[in-house]
XYZ file of C-alpha atoms in Angstrom:
405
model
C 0.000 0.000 0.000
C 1.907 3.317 -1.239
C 1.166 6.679 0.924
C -1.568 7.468 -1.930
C -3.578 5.394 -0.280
C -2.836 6.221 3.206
C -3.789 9.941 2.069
C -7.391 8.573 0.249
C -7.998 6.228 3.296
C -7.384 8.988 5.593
C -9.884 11.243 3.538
C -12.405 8.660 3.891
C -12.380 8.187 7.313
C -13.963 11.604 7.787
C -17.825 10.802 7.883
C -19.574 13.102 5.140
C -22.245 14.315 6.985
C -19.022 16.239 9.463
C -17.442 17.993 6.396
C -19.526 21.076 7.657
C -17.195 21.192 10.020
C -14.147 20.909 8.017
C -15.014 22.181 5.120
C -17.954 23.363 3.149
C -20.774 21.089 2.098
C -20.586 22.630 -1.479
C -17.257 23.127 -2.855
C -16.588 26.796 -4.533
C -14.999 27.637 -7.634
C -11.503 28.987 -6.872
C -12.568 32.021 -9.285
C -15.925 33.601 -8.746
C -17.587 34.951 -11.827
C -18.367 38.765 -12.356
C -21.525 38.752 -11.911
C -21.125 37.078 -8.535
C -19.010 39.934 -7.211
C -21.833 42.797 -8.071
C -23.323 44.812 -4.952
C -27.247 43.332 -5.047
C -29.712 45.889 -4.448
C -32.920 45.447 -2.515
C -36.197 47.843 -3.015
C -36.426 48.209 0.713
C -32.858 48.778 1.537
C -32.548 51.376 -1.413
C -35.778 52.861 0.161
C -34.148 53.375 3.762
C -31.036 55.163 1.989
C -32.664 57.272 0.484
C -34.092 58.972 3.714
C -30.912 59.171 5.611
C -29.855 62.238 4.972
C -30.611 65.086 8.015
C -33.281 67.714 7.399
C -32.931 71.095 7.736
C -34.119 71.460 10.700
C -31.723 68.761 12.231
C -28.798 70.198 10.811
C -29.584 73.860 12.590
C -30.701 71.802 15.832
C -26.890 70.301 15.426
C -25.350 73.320 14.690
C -27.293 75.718 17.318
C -26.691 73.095 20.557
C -22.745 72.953 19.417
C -22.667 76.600 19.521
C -24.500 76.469 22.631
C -22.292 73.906 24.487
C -19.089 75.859 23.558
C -20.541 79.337 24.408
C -21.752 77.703 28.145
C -17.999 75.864 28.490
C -16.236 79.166 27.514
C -18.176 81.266 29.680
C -17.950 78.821 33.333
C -13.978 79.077 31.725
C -14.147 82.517 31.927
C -15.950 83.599 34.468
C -13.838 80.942 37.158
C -10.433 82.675 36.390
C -8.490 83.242 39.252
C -4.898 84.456 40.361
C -2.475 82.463 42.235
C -1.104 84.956 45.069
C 2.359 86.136 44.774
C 3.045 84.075 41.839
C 0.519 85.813 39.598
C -0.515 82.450 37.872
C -4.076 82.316 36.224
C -5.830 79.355 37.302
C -9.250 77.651 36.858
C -11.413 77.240 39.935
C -15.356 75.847 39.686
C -15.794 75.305 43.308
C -17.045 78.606 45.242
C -15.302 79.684 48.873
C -18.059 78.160 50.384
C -17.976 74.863 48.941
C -14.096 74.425 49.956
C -13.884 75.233 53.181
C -16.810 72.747 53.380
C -14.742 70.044 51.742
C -11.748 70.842 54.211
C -13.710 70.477 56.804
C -15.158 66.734 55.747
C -10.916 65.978 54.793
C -10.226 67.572 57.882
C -12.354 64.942 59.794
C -11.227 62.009 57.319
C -7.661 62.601 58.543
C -8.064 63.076 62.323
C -10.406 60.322 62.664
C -8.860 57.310 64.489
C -5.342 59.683 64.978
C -4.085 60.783 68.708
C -4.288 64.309 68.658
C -1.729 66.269 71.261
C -3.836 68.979 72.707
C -1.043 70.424 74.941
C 2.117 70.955 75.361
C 5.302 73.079 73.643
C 5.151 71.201 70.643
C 1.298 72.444 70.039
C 2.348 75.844 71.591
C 5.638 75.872 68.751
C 3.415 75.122 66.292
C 0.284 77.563 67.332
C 2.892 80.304 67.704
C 4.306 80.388 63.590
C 1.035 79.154 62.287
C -0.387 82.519 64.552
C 2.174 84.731 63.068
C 2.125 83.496 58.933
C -1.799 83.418 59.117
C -1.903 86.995 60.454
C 0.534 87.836 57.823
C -1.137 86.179 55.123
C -4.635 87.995 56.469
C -3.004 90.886 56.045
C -2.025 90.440 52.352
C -4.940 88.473 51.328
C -8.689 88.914 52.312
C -9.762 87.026 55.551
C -11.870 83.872 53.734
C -10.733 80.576 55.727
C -11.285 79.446 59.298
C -7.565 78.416 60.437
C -7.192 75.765 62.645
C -4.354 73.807 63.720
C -3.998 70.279 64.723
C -0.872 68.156 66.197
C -1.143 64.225 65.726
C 1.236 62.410 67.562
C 2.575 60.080 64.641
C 6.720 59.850 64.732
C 6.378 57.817 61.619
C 5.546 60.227 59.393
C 7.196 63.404 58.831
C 5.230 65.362 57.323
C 1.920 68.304 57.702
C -1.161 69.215 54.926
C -3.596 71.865 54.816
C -6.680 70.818 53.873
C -9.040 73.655 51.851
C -10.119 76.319 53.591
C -7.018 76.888 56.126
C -7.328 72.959 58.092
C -3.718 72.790 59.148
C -2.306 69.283 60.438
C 1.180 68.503 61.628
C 2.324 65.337 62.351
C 5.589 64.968 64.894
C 7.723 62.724 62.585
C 8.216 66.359 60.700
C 9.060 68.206 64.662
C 11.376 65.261 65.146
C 13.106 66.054 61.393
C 13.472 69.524 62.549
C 14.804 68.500 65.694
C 17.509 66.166 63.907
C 18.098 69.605 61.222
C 19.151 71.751 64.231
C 21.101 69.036 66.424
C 23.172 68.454 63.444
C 23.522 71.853 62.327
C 21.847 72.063 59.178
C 18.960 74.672 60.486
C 19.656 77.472 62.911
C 16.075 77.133 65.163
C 13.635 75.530 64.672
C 11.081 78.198 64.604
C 12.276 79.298 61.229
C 12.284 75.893 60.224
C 8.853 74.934 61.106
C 8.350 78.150 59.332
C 9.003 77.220 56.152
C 7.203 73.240 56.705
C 4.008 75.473 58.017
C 4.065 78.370 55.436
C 4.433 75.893 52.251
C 1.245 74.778 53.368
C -0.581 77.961 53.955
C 0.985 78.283 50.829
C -1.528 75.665 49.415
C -4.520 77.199 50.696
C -4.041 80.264 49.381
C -3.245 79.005 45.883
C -6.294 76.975 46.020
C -4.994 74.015 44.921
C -7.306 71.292 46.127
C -10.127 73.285 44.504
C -8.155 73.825 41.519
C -7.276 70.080 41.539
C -11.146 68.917 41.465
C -11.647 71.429 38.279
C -9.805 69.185 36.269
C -12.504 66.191 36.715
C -13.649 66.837 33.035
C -9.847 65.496 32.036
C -10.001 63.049 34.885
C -13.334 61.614 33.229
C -11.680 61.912 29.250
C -8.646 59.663 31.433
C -10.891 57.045 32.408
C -12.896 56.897 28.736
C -9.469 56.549 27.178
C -7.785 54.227 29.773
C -11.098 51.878 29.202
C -9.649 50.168 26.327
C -6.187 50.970 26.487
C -4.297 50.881 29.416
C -1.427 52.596 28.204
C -3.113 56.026 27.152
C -3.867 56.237 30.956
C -0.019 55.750 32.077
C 0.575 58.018 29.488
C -1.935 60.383 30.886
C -0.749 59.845 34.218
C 3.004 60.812 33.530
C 1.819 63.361 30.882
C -0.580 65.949 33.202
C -1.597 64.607 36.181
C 2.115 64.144 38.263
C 3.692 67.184 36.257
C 0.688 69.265 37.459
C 1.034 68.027 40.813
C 4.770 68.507 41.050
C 4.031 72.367 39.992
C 1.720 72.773 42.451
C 4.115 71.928 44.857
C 6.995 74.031 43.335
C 4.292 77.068 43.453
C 3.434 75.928 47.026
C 6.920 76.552 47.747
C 7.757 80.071 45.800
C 4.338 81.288 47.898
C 5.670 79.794 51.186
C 8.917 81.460 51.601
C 7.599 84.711 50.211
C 4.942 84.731 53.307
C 7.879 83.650 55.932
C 10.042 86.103 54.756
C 6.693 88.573 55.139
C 6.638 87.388 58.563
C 9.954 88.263 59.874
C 11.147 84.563 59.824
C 14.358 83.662 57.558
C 13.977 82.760 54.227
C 17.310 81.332 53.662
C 16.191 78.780 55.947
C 13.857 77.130 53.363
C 16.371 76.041 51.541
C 18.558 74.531 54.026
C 15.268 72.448 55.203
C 15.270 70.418 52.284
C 18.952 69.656 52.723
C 18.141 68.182 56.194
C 15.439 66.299 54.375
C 17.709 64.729 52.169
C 20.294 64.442 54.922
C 17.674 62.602 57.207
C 16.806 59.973 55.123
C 20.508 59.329 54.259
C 21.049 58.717 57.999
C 21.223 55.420 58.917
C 20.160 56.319 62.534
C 17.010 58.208 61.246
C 15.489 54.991 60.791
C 13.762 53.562 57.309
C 13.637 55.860 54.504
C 14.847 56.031 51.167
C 17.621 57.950 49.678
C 15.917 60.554 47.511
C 15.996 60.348 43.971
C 16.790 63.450 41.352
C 14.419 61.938 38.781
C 10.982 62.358 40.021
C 9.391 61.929 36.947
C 7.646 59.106 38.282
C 6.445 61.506 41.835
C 4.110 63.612 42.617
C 6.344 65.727 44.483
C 9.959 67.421 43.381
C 12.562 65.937 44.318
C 14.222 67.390 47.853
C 17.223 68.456 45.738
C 15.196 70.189 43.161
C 13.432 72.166 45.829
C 16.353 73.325 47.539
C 18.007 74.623 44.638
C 14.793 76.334 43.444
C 14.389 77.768 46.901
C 17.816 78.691 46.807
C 17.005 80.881 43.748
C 14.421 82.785 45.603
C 16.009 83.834 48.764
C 17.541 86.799 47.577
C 13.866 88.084 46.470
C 12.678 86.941 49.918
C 14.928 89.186 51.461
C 14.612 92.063 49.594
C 10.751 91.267 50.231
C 11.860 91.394 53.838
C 14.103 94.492 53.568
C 10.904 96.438 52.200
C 8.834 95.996 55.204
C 10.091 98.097 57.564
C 8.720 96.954 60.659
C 10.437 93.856 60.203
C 13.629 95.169 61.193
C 11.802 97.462 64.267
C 10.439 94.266 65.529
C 13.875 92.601 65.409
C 15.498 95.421 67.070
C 12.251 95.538 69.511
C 12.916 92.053 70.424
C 16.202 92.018 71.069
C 15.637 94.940 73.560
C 13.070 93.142 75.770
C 15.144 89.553 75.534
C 17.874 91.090 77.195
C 16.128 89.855 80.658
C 16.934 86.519 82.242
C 14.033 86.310 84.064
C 10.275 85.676 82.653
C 8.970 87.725 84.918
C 11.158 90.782 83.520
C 10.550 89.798 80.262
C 6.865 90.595 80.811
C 7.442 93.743 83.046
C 9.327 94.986 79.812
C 6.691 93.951 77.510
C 3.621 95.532 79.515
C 5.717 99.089 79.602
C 6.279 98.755 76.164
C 2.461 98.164 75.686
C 1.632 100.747 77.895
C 3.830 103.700 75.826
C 2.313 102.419 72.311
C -0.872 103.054 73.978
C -0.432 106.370 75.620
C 1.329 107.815 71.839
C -1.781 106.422 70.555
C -3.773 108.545 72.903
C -2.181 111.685 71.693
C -2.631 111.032 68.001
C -4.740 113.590 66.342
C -6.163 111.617 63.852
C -7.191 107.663 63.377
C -4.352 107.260 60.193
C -1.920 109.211 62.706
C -2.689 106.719 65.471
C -2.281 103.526 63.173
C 0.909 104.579 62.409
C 2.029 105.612 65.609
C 0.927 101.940 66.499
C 3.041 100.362 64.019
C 6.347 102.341 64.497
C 6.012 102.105 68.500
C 4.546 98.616 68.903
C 5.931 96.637 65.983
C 2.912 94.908 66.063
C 2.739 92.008 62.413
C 0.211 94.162 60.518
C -1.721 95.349 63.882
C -1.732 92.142 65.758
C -4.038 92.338 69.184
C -1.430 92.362 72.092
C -1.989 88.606 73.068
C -0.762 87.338 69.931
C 1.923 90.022 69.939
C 3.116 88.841 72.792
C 3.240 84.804 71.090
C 5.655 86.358 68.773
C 7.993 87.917 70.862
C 8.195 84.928 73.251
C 8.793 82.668 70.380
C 11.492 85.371 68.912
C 13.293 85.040 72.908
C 13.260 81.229 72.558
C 15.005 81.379 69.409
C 17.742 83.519 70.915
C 18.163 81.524 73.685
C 19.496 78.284 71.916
């Protein structure tokens, strides 16, 4: 038996009535005719095409509600331009001032829920004292919109502090214990200025609106999710494309705002800088627990990386302190400070402090006019943009603790 009849045998072992499966029941010719290939017809399909074309009246009714829906998106477009503070950026916010500070107070909630909040104490007073003097500052050179409030949460494992929408500050230790580590090994000077800059780059956020301006981006945050739904790459790409760029300029813009308002508030600016130096230096200690060496490519982040900031901070100190130089009263409160820390006792201190108090008020009292008497205020007091006398006196005993170490 030769392999021809091996190949028929094996033919005929398929049963016929299975060749639909295998093969067509009726075998085609390998070349079709013409007449085979012609598009047939039929009176009711040829009766359907010839009705599809819009009317007249459909084609305005397209043509009006495009118009329509592009007049409405340029109009909520222009009518929620805004300007970022200090930095003069024009940004897009939908949400209202009423509708953020209600979502900071619901994020606010979300974050101290379940944490161990430290309601006493010098930490809390440290960090009541800047956060008193930047938010009166910041009052002063912006219009008085949020309810500030300031939380510690005793969590050493985290160094870090937010500020939710409308002026919800919270600080977590891990970041006090940083700064401690900053000034032990030399890197910071105090740690008031320090906590300065940690505190201000997140009044800093507030101000700029950031949240709010985060959530007017939903429309691209919904055109993300369309595209991502069939291909998962277009959302990566949109990921590393807009959304972690746009968060890593917030942050940069958080920053240029922050040690603009320090330096308004009499702390040093050139201490921003050296902050994110102990950051870096922290996390490269082995002693300073885990933590990862930080990384210059922070493409993948949503945050610049610690040696980016410092350099770009670096860059704006000499504005910051010709910022500072301008405001005169920062230097009189220096100078006023120093003369009333020269006691060693607290009890002088005060004595010094209520005299002081006592002549702004009696030069007040001979003013002639109310503009006289506000600056007579200012030049004798060296009150932060007309602080009442209790927070005054905040600032100067957090200005005689700095001295002191």
């Amino acid at each position: 038996m030769g392999w021809v009849d091996v190949f028929r045998r094996g033919r005929a072992a398929v049963p016929r009535h299975s060749w639909s499966v295998f093969g067509p029941k009726r075998r085609l010719r390998s070349v079709q005719p013409v007449e085979m290939l012609r598009v047939i017809r039929f009176p009711h399909l040829n009766l359907v095409q010839t009705h599809v074309q819009p009317s007249k009246f459909q084609t305005q009714l397209v043509r009006w509600g495009t118009v329509l829906a592009v007049t409405s998106a340029t109009y909520q477009f222009l009518t929620n331009l805004h300007t970022v503070p200090i930095t003069g950026r024009t940004q897009v916010v939908v949400l209202s001032r009423e509708e953020e500070c209600e979502l900071g107070n619901k994020t606010a909630q979300e974050e101290l829920a379940g944490a161990k909040t430290i309601d006493d104490g010098p930490r809390l007073q440290l960090c009541l004292d800047v956060a008193t003097r930047l938010v009166s500052v910041s009052e002063h050179l912006f219009p008085r919109e949020y309810d500030w409030r300031v939380w510690l949460v005793d969590n050493p494992s985290s160094a870090n502090a937010c500020c939710a929408p409308g002026g919800k500050i919270i600080v977590q230790t891990g970041i006090l214990d940083l700064i401690d580590f900053a000034v032990q090994k030399g890197i910071c000077r105090n740690k008031h200025d320090a906590l300065a800059v940690v505190m201000a780059h997140e009044i800093g956020h507030a101000l700029a609106r950031h949240t709010a301006e985060s959530m007017s981006m939903l429309p691209l945050m919904y055109l993300q999710l369309i595209l991502g739904m069939e291909s998962p790459l277009l959302e990566y790409i949109f990921q590393f494309a807009f959304n972690l760029p746009f968060s890593r300029s917030q942050e940069a813009e958080a920053d240029h705002i922050g040690i603009m308002l320090l330096a308004s508030a009499c702390y040093d600016p050139s201490e921003a800088p050296r902050l994110w130096k102990a950051f870096t230096a922290f996390y490269a200690d082995p002693e300073a627990g885990e933590g990862a060496l930080d990384m210059d490519f922070d493409w993948v982040s949503t945050h610049p990386s610690n040696r980016k900031r410092e350099k770009a901070l670096d860059a704006l100190v000499e504005a910051a302190l010709e910022l500072q130089r301008s405001s005169s009263w920062c230097a009189f409160l220096q100078q006023k400070v120093l003369e009333l820390v020269g006691a060693n006792t607290e009890a002088e201190l005060l004595h010094h402090i209520r005299a002081a108090m006592t002549e702004a008020r009696a030069e007040e009292a001979h003013a002639t006019s109310g503009a006289e008497r506000t600056q007579r205020r200012r030049n004798t007091i060296g009150a932060i943009h007309e602080l009442e006398s209790q927070e005054m006196l905040k600032v100067i005993r957090g200005e005689a603790a700095q001295l002191e170490q």
